[in-house]
mmCIF file of C-alpha atoms in Angstrom:
data_model
loop_
_atom_site.group_PDB
_atom_site.id
_atom_site.type_symbol
_atom_site.label_atom_id
_atom_site.label_comp_id
_atom_site.label_asym_id
_atom_site.label_seq_id
_atom_site.Cartn_x
_atom_site.Cartn_y
_atom_site.Cartn_z
ATOM 1 C CA ASN W 1 -0.091 0.411 0.016
ATOM 2 C CA VAL W 2 2.807 2.328 1.008
ATOM 3 C CA GLN W 3 4.567 2.031 -3.017
ATOM 4 C CA LEU W 4 1.060 2.310 -4.237
ATOM 5 C CA LEU W 5 0.334 5.654 -3.261
ATOM 6 C CA ASP W 6 4.058 6.950 -3.043
ATOM 7 C CA LEU W 7 4.311 6.035 -6.747
ATOM 8 C CA PRO W 8 3.288 9.273 -8.709
ATOM 9 C CA LEU W 9 -0.454 8.058 -10.903
ATOM 10 C CA SER W 10 -0.813 9.989 -13.660
ATOM 11 C CA PHE W 11 -3.164 12.828 -13.771
ATOM 12 C CA GLY W 12 -4.418 11.304 -17.461
ATOM 13 C CA GLY W 13 -8.128 9.891 -15.469
ATOM 14 C CA ALA W 14 -7.088 10.448 -12.418
ATOM 15 C CA ARG W 15 -5.673 8.124 -10.167
ATOM 16 C CA LEU W 16 -6.530 4.217 -10.480
ATOM 17 C CA ALA W 17 -3.995 1.118 -9.466
ATOM 18 C CA GLU W 18 -5.917 -0.945 -12.787
ATOM 19 C CA ASN W 19 -4.149 1.609 -14.964
ATOM 20 C CA PHE W 20 -1.134 1.578 -13.530
ATOM 21 C CA ALA W 21 -0.473 -2.168 -12.751
ATOM 22 C CA TYR W 22 -1.090 -2.365 -16.813
ATOM 23 C CA LYS W 23 1.898 -0.268 -17.031
ATOM 24 C CA ILE W 24 4.233 -3.138 -14.264
ATOM 25 C CA THR W 25 2.673 -6.258 -15.246
ATOM 26 C CA PRO W 26 4.876 -8.097 -17.976
ATOM 27 C CA TRP W 27 2.499 -9.460 -20.587
ATOM 28 C CA ALA W 28 -0.763 -6.575 -19.683
ATOM 29 C CA PHE W 29 -1.621 -4.544 -22.512
ATOM 30 C CA GLY W 30 -4.479 -2.208 -22.606
ATOM 31 C CA GLY W 31 -6.181 -0.873 -19.962
ATOM 32 C CA ALA W 32 -9.429 0.225 -18.044
ATOM 33 C CA TRP W 33 -12.044 -0.262 -20.704
ATOM 34 C CA THR W 34 -10.142 -3.271 -22.624
ATOM 35 C CA SER W 35 -7.083 -5.586 -21.564
ATOM 36 C CA HIS W 36 -5.074 -8.226 -22.953
ATOM 37 C CA ILE W 37 -3.168 -9.968 -19.580
ATOM 38 C CA ASN W 38 -1.341 -13.517 -21.864
ATOM 39 C CA GLY W 39 -2.883 -12.814 -25.480
ATOM 40 C CA SER W 40 -6.522 -13.327 -24.078
ATOM 41 C CA THR W 41 -9.333 -11.526 -25.412
ATOM 42 C CA SER W 42 -10.588 -8.228 -24.212
ATOM 43 C CA PHE W 43 -13.025 -8.375 -21.008
ATOM 44 C CA SER W 44 -12.295 -11.552 -20.245
ATOM 45 C CA LYS W 45 -10.300 -10.637 -16.708
ATOM 46 C CA ASP W 46 -12.158 -10.644 -13.369
ATOM 47 C CA THR W 47 -12.553 -8.034 -10.602
ATOM 48 C CA LEU W 48 -12.131 -9.076 -6.912
ATOM 49 C CA VAL W 49 -12.865 -6.749 -4.202
ATOM 50 C CA ASP W 50 -13.090 -8.292 -1.030
ATOM 51 C CA GLY W 51 -12.729 -11.392 -2.767
ATOM 52 C CA ALA W 52 -16.013 -10.894 -4.275
ATOM 53 C CA SER W 53 -16.778 -10.891 -7.920
ATOM 54 C CA ALA W 54 -17.365 -7.438 -9.185
ATOM 55 C CA THR W 55 -17.696 -8.550 -12.626
ATOM 56 C CA THR W 56 -20.006 -6.234 -14.977
ATOM 57 C CA MET W 57 -21.963 -6.557 -18.243
ATOM 58 C CA ARG W 58 -18.142 -6.047 -20.154
ATOM 59 C CA ALA W 59 -16.087 -8.932 -17.909
ATOM 60 C CA GLY W 60 -13.729 -7.112 -15.481
ATOM 61 C CA GLU W 61 -14.838 -3.298 -16.402
ATOM 62 C CA PHE W 62 -14.409 -2.166 -13.291
ATOM 63 C CA SER W 63 -13.140 1.294 -14.101
ATOM 64 C CA GLN W 64 -16.610 3.583 -13.328
ATOM 65 C CA MET W 65 -16.790 2.204 -10.462
ATOM 66 C CA SER W 66 -12.929 1.658 -9.128
ATOM 67 C CA ASN W 67 -12.077 2.690 -5.874
ATOM 68 C CA SER W 68 -10.242 5.025 -4.734
ATOM 69 C CA VAL W 69 -6.302 4.990 -4.041
ATOM 70 C CA GLU W 70 -7.190 6.026 -0.801
ATOM 71 C CA ALA W 71 -8.892 3.653 0.109
ATOM 72 C CA LEU W 72 -7.081 0.220 -0.978
ATOM 73 C CA GLN W 73 -4.863 -1.661 1.233
ATOM 74 C CA GLU W 74 -3.322 -4.056 -0.994
ATOM 75 C CA PHE W 75 -4.074 -4.562 -5.124
ATOM 76 C CA LYS W 76 -2.680 -7.655 -6.535
ATOM 77 C CA ILE W 77 -2.734 -8.942 -10.066
ATOM 78 C CA GLN W 78 -2.429 -13.111 -11.144
ATOM 79 C CA THR W 79 -2.008 -13.507 -14.622
ATOM 80 C CA SER W 80 -0.829 -16.871 -14.423
ATOM 81 C CA GLY W 81 -0.865 -20.169 -12.313
ATOM 82 C CA MET W 82 -4.208 -19.844 -11.030
ATOM 83 C CA SER W 83 -5.718 -22.028 -8.317
ATOM 84 C CA ALA W 84 -9.084 -23.079 -8.936
ATOM 85 C CA GLU W 85 -11.119 -20.353 -7.621
ATOM 86 C CA TYR W 86 -10.506 -18.275 -10.288
ATOM 87 C CA GLY W 87 -11.538 -20.176 -13.086
ATOM 88 C CA ARG W 88 -14.221 -18.266 -14.089
ATOM 89 C CA SER W 89 -11.478 -15.857 -15.163
ATOM 90 C CA GLN W 90 -9.069 -16.300 -19.411
ATOM 91 C CA GLY W 91 -6.631 -14.108 -18.803
ATOM 92 C CA GLY W 92 -5.685 -12.649 -15.216
ATOM 93 C CA VAL W 93 -7.967 -11.464 -11.960
ATOM 94 C CA TYR W 94 -7.039 -8.017 -10.387
ATOM 95 C CA ASN W 95 -7.807 -8.449 -6.473
ATOM 96 C CA TYR W 96 -8.340 -5.486 -4.776
ATOM 97 C CA VAL W 97 -8.174 -5.999 -0.804
ATOM 98 C CA MET W 98 -9.727 -2.464 1.239
ATOM 99 C CA LYS W 99 -8.355 -0.801 4.150
ATOM 100 C CA SER W 100 -10.473 -1.495 6.783
ATOM 101 C CA GLY W 101 -11.552 0.121 10.596
ATOM 102 C CA ALA W 102 -9.246 -0.506 13.583
ATOM 103 C CA ASN W 103 -8.723 0.975 17.728
ATOM 104 C CA GLN W 104 -7.273 4.321 16.655
ATOM 105 C CA ILE W 105 -8.097 6.935 14.297
ATOM 106 C CA HIS W 106 -6.619 7.223 10.867
ATOM 107 C CA GLY W 107 -6.981 8.328 7.829
ATOM 108 C CA SER W 108 -5.177 10.205 4.993
ATOM 109 C CA VAL W 109 -5.629 13.499 2.170
ATOM 110 C CA TYR W 110 -4.719 13.972 -0.526
ATOM 111 C CA GLY W 111 -3.880 16.905 -3.772
ATOM 112 C CA GLY W 112 -3.137 16.837 -7.082
ATOM 113 C CA LEU W 113 -3.083 19.910 -8.938
ATOM 114 C CA ARG W 114 -2.471 21.142 -13.222
ATOM 115 C CA ASN W 115 -2.822 24.692 -14.249
ATOM 116 C CA GLU W 116 -1.721 25.937 -17.494
ATOM 117 C CA VAL W 117 -0.167 29.077 -15.436
ATOM 118 C CA LEU W 118 2.002 26.662 -13.687
ATOM 119 C CA ASN W 119 3.859 25.186 -17.279
ATOM 120 C CA ALA W 120 5.957 26.242 -19.825
ATOM 121 C CA ASN W 121 5.481 27.293 -23.469
ATOM 122 C CA THR W 122 6.108 24.998 -26.275
ATOM 123 C CA PHE W 123 9.091 26.531 -28.749
ATOM 124 C CA VAL W 124 6.225 26.581 -31.946
ATOM 125 C CA ASN W 125 3.413 28.203 -29.709
ATOM 126 C CA ASN W 126 6.034 31.123 -28.765
ATOM 127 C CA ALA W 127 7.285 31.185 -32.323
ATOM 128 C CA ASN W 128 3.594 31.823 -33.579
ATOM 129 C CA GLY W 129 2.533 34.301 -30.630
ATOM 130 C CA VAL W 130 0.188 31.469 -29.532
ATOM 131 C CA ARG W 131 -0.341 31.434 -25.651
ATOM 132 C CA ARG W 132 -0.187 28.619 -23.694
ATOM 133 C CA ALA W 133 -3.983 26.401 -23.749
ATOM 134 C CA LEU W 134 -6.318 25.887 -20.736
ATOM 135 C CA ASP W 135 -5.214 22.796 -18.924
ATOM 136 C CA ARG W 136 -7.184 22.657 -15.966
ATOM 137 C CA LYS W 137 -6.759 19.321 -13.558
ATOM 138 C CA ILE W 138 -7.808 18.780 -9.834
ATOM 139 C CA ASN W 139 -7.520 15.728 -8.136
ATOM 140 C CA TYR W 140 -8.175 15.439 -4.458
ATOM 141 C CA ALA W 141 -9.070 12.788 -1.677
ATOM 142 C CA GLY W 142 -9.158 11.990 1.714
ATOM 143 C CA SER W 143 -9.979 9.077 4.164
ATOM 144 C CA PHE W 144 -10.688 8.447 7.536
ATOM 145 C CA GLY W 145 -11.863 5.124 10.134
ATOM 146 C CA GLY W 146 -11.758 4.131 13.738
ATOM 147 C CA PRO W 147 -13.583 2.628 16.263
ATOM 148 C CA VAL W 148 -17.253 3.378 16.468
ATOM 149 C CA TYR W 149 -18.243 5.738 19.332
ATOM 150 C CA LEU W 150 -21.335 7.129 19.721
ATOM 151 C CA PRO W 151 -21.234 9.394 23.417
ATOM 152 C CA LYS W 152 -23.003 7.065 26.125
ATOM 153 C CA ILE W 153 -24.605 4.738 24.058
ATOM 154 C CA TYR W 154 -22.322 2.727 22.617
ATOM 155 C CA ASP W 155 -17.943 2.369 22.299
ATOM 156 C CA GLY W 156 -17.609 -0.196 19.392
ATOM 157 C CA HIS W 157 -13.565 -0.238 20.399
ATOM 158 C CA ASN W 158 -11.936 -4.441 20.139
ATOM 159 C CA ARG W 159 -15.861 -4.736 18.482
ATOM 160 C CA THR W 160 -17.598 -1.939 15.583
ATOM 161 C CA PHE W 161 -15.074 0.072 13.299
ATOM 162 C CA PHE W 162 -16.049 2.117 9.834
ATOM 163 C CA TYR W 163 -13.692 3.473 6.706
ATOM 164 C CA THR W 164 -15.069 6.034 3.908
ATOM 165 C CA ALA W 165 -12.853 7.901 1.692
ATOM 166 C CA TYR W 166 -13.709 9.670 -0.970
ATOM 167 C CA GLU W 167 -12.065 11.068 -4.403
ATOM 168 C CA HIS W 168 -13.248 14.058 -7.232
ATOM 169 C CA TYR W 169 -11.057 14.834 -10.146
ATOM 170 C CA ARG W 170 -12.030 17.143 -12.743
ATOM 171 C CA ASP W 171 -10.253 17.677 -15.896
ATOM 172 C CA ARG W 172 -10.769 21.203 -17.705
ATOM 173 C CA SER W 173 -8.221 20.710 -21.281
ATOM 174 C CA LEU W 174 -9.637 23.263 -23.914
ATOM 175 C CA GLY W 175 -6.856 23.112 -26.020
ATOM 176 C CA PHE W 176 -6.907 21.750 -29.139
ATOM 177 C CA GLY W 177 -4.653 19.426 -30.861
ATOM 178 C CA GLY W 178 -2.130 19.419 -33.402
ATOM 179 C CA PRO W 179 -3.291 20.565 -37.084
ATOM 180 C CA SER W 180 -4.549 17.970 -39.500
ATOM 181 C CA ARG W 181 -4.406 18.461 -43.084
ATOM 182 C CA THR W 182 -4.834 16.297 -46.191
ATOM 183 C CA ALA W 183 -3.325 16.397 -49.265
ATOM 184 C CA PRO W 184 -4.160 14.635 -52.335
ATOM 185 C CA LEU W 185 -2.252 11.836 -53.337
#
Protein backbone atom coordinates (compact mmCIF):
# COMPACT_ATOMS: atom_id res chain seq x y z
CA ASN A 1 0.00 0.00 0.00
CA VAL A 2 2.79 2.44 0.86
CA GLN A 3 4.46 1.86 -2.52
CA LEU A 4 1.16 2.33 -4.35
CA LEU A 5 0.47 5.62 -2.58
CA ASP A 6 4.02 6.92 -3.04
CA LEU A 7 4.24 6.21 -6.77
CA PRO A 8 3.36 9.11 -9.08
CA LEU A 9 0.04 8.11 -10.59
CA SER A 10 -0.75 10.22 -13.64
CA PHE A 11 -3.49 12.81 -13.93
CA GLY A 12 -4.62 11.06 -17.13
CA GLY A 13 -8.08 9.84 -16.08
CA ALA A 14 -7.56 10.27 -12.34
CA ARG A 15 -5.63 7.89 -10.12
CA LEU A 16 -6.64 4.37 -11.07
CA ALA A 17 -4.56 1.53 -9.70
CA GLU A 18 -5.61 -0.64 -12.62
CA ASN A 19 -4.18 1.74 -15.24
CA PHE A 20 -0.88 1.85 -13.38
CA ALA A 21 -0.81 -1.94 -13.13
CA TYR A 22 -0.75 -2.29 -16.92
CA LYS A 23 2.49 -0.34 -17.01
CA ILE A 24 4.33 -2.59 -14.53
CA THR A 25 2.84 -6.05 -15.22
CA PRO A 26 4.59 -8.17 -17.86
CA TRP A 27 2.35 -9.35 -20.73
CA ALA A 28 -0.54 -7.11 -19.67
CA PHE A 29 -1.58 -4.52 -22.25
CA GLY A 30 -4.43 -2.07 -22.55
CA GLY A 31 -6.19 -0.07 -19.91
CA ALA A 32 -9.23 -0.05 -17.67
CA TRP A 33 -11.62 -0.24 -20.63
CA THR A 34 -10.13 -3.14 -22.56
CA SER A 35 -7.25 -5.36 -21.59
CA HIS A 36 -5.21 -8.20 -22.97
CA ILE A 37 -3.40 -10.33 -20.40
CA ASN A 38 -1.11 -13.09 -21.67
CA GLY A 39 -2.73 -12.90 -25.10
CA SER A 40 -6.32 -13.17 -23.87
CA THR A 41 -9.30 -11.57 -25.56
CA SER A 42 -10.82 -8.28 -24.41
CA PHE A 43 -13.07 -8.32 -21.35
CA SER A 44 -11.82 -11.68 -20.15
CA LYS A 45 -10.40 -10.80 -16.76
CA ASP A 46 -12.09 -11.00 -13.38
CA THR A 47 -12.09 -8.23 -10.80
CA LEU A 48 -12.42 -9.09 -7.11
CA VAL A 49 -13.06 -6.65 -4.26
CA ASP A 50 -12.38 -8.24 -0.88
CA GLY A 51 -12.81 -11.66 -2.50
CA ALA A 52 -16.19 -10.97 -4.12
CA SER A 53 -16.50 -10.68 -7.89
CA ALA A 54 -17.19 -7.14 -9.10
CA THR A 55 -17.68 -8.22 -12.70
CA THR A 56 -20.18 -6.20 -14.72
CA MET A 57 -21.78 -6.89 -18.09
CA ARG A 58 -18.28 -6.39 -19.57
CA ALA A 59 -16.20 -8.97 -17.74
CA GLY A 60 -13.66 -7.35 -15.44
CA GLU A 61 -14.43 -3.76 -16.46
CA PHE A 62 -14.17 -1.84 -13.20
CA SER A 63 -13.18 1.74 -14.09
CA GLN A 64 -16.60 3.36 -13.67
CA MET A 65 -16.98 2.15 -10.11
CA SER A 66 -13.36 1.73 -9.07
CA ASN A 67 -12.27 2.48 -5.56
CA SER A 68 -10.11 5.40 -4.52
CA VAL A 69 -6.43 4.60 -4.13
CA GLU A 70 -6.78 6.02 -0.61
CA ALA A 71 -9.11 3.10 0.28
CA LEU A 72 -6.84 0.33 -1.03
CA GLN A 73 -4.88 -1.79 1.41
CA GLU A 74 -3.53 -4.19 -1.20
CA PHE A 75 -3.74 -4.58 -4.96
CA LYS A 76 -2.66 -7.81 -6.61
CA ILE A 77 -2.68 -8.98 -10.23
CA GLN A 78 -2.61 -12.67 -10.99
CA THR A 79 -1.84 -13.46 -14.61
CA SER A 80 -0.98 -17.17 -14.56
CA GLY A 81 -0.69 -20.15 -12.27
CA MET A 82 -3.96 -19.32 -10.53
CA SER A 83 -5.73 -21.80 -8.29
CA ALA A 84 -9.11 -23.31 -9.22
CA GLU A 85 -11.03 -20.68 -7.22
CA TYR A 86 -10.26 -18.22 -10.03
CA GLY A 87 -11.58 -20.43 -12.82
CA ARG A 88 -13.97 -17.81 -14.26
CA SER A 89 -11.20 -15.83 -15.88
CA GLN A 90 -9.43 -16.35 -19.18
CA GLY A 91 -6.83 -13.64 -18.84
CA GLY A 92 -6.16 -12.71 -15.25
CA VAL A 93 -7.54 -11.66 -11.89
CA TYR A 94 -7.34 -8.19 -10.38
CA ASN A 95 -7.73 -8.49 -6.63
CA TYR A 96 -8.43 -5.38 -4.52
CA VAL A 97 -8.29 -5.59 -0.72
CA MET A 98 -9.85 -2.60 1.01
CA LYS A 99 -8.69 -0.87 4.19
CA SER A 100 -10.77 -1.29 7.30
CA GLY A 101 -11.27 0.52 10.55
CA ALA A 102 -9.23 -0.09 13.69
CA ASN A 103 -9.18 0.90 17.34
CA GLN A 104 -7.21 4.05 16.49
CA ILE A 105 -8.58 6.87 14.36
CA HIS A 106 -6.60 7.09 11.13
CA GLY A 107 -6.88 8.46 7.62
CA SER A 108 -5.15 10.19 4.75
CA VAL A 109 -5.43 13.29 2.55
CA TYR A 110 -4.23 13.77 -1.02
CA GLY A 111 -4.30 16.73 -3.37
CA GLY A 112 -3.01 17.35 -6.87
CA LEU A 113 -3.24 20.41 -9.10
CA ARG A 114 -2.28 21.10 -12.69
CA ASN A 115 -2.71 24.53 -14.27
CA GLU A 116 -1.38 26.12 -17.46
CA VAL A 117 0.05 29.01 -15.41
CA LEU A 118 2.54 26.53 -13.95
CA ASN A 119 3.52 25.11 -17.39
CA ALA A 120 6.02 26.45 -19.89
CA ASN A 121 4.82 27.25 -23.38
CA THR A 122 6.00 25.07 -26.26
CA PHE A 123 8.65 26.18 -28.71
CA VAL A 124 6.17 26.16 -31.61
CA ASN A 125 3.62 28.24 -29.69
CA ASN A 126 6.31 30.78 -28.76
CA ALA A 127 7.48 31.02 -32.39
CA ASN A 128 3.91 31.64 -33.59
CA GLY A 129 2.96 33.99 -30.74
CA VAL A 130 0.31 31.59 -29.42
CA ARG A 131 -0.53 31.52 -25.73
CA ARG A 132 -0.51 28.37 -23.64
CA ALA A 133 -3.65 26.25 -23.96
CA LEU A 134 -5.91 25.84 -20.94
CA ASP A 135 -4.89 22.73 -19.05
CA ARG A 136 -6.62 22.55 -15.69
CA LYS A 137 -6.85 19.37 -13.68
CA ILE A 138 -7.55 18.94 -10.01
CA ASN A 139 -7.67 15.75 -8.01
CA TYR A 140 -8.22 15.47 -4.28
CA ALA A 141 -8.97 12.58 -1.98
CA GLY A 142 -9.31 11.72 1.64
CA SER A 143 -10.04 8.76 3.87
CA PHE A 144 -11.01 8.34 7.50
CA GLY A 145 -11.60 5.35 9.76
CA GLY A 146 -11.74 4.20 13.35
CA PRO A 147 -14.00 2.59 15.95
CA VAL A 148 -17.72 3.34 16.05
CA TYR A 149 -18.30 5.47 19.12
CA LEU A 150 -21.57 7.07 20.15
CA PRO A 151 -21.16 8.95 23.47
CA LYS A 152 -23.19 7.40 26.32
CA ILE A 153 -24.79 4.93 23.87
CA TYR A 154 -22.19 2.62 22.30
CA ASP A 155 -18.43 2.08 22.48
CA GLY A 156 -17.23 0.03 19.50
CA HIS A 157 -13.58 -0.42 20.56
CA ASN A 158 -12.50 -4.00 19.71
CA ARG A 159 -15.93 -4.67 18.13
CA THR A 160 -17.28 -2.30 15.49
CA PHE A 161 -15.26 -0.23 13.02
CA PHE A 162 -15.83 2.04 10.03
CA TYR A 163 -13.72 3.31 7.14
CA THR A 164 -14.70 5.69 4.37
CA ALA A 165 -12.89 7.31 1.44
CA TYR A 166 -13.74 9.97 -1.14
CA GLU A 167 -11.93 11.04 -4.30
CA HIS A 168 -12.85 13.74 -6.81
CA TYR A 169 -11.25 14.33 -10.20
CA ARG A 170 -11.98 17.29 -12.46
CA ASP A 171 -10.49 17.86 -15.90
CA ARG A 172 -10.89 21.06 -17.89
CA SER A 173 -8.77 20.92 -21.03
CA LEU A 174 -9.83 23.45 -23.62
CA GLY A 175 -6.76 23.29 -25.85
CA PHE A 176 -6.74 22.06 -29.40
CA GLY A 177 -4.55 19.31 -30.76
CA GLY A 178 -2.06 19.65 -33.57
CA PRO A 179 -3.45 20.80 -36.92
CA SER A 180 -4.40 18.11 -39.38
CA ARG A 181 -4.15 18.65 -43.09
CA THR A 182 -5.22 16.53 -46.02
CA ALA A 183 -3.65 16.60 -49.45
CA PRO A 184 -4.44 14.70 -52.63
CA LEU A 185 -2.07 11.87 -53.40
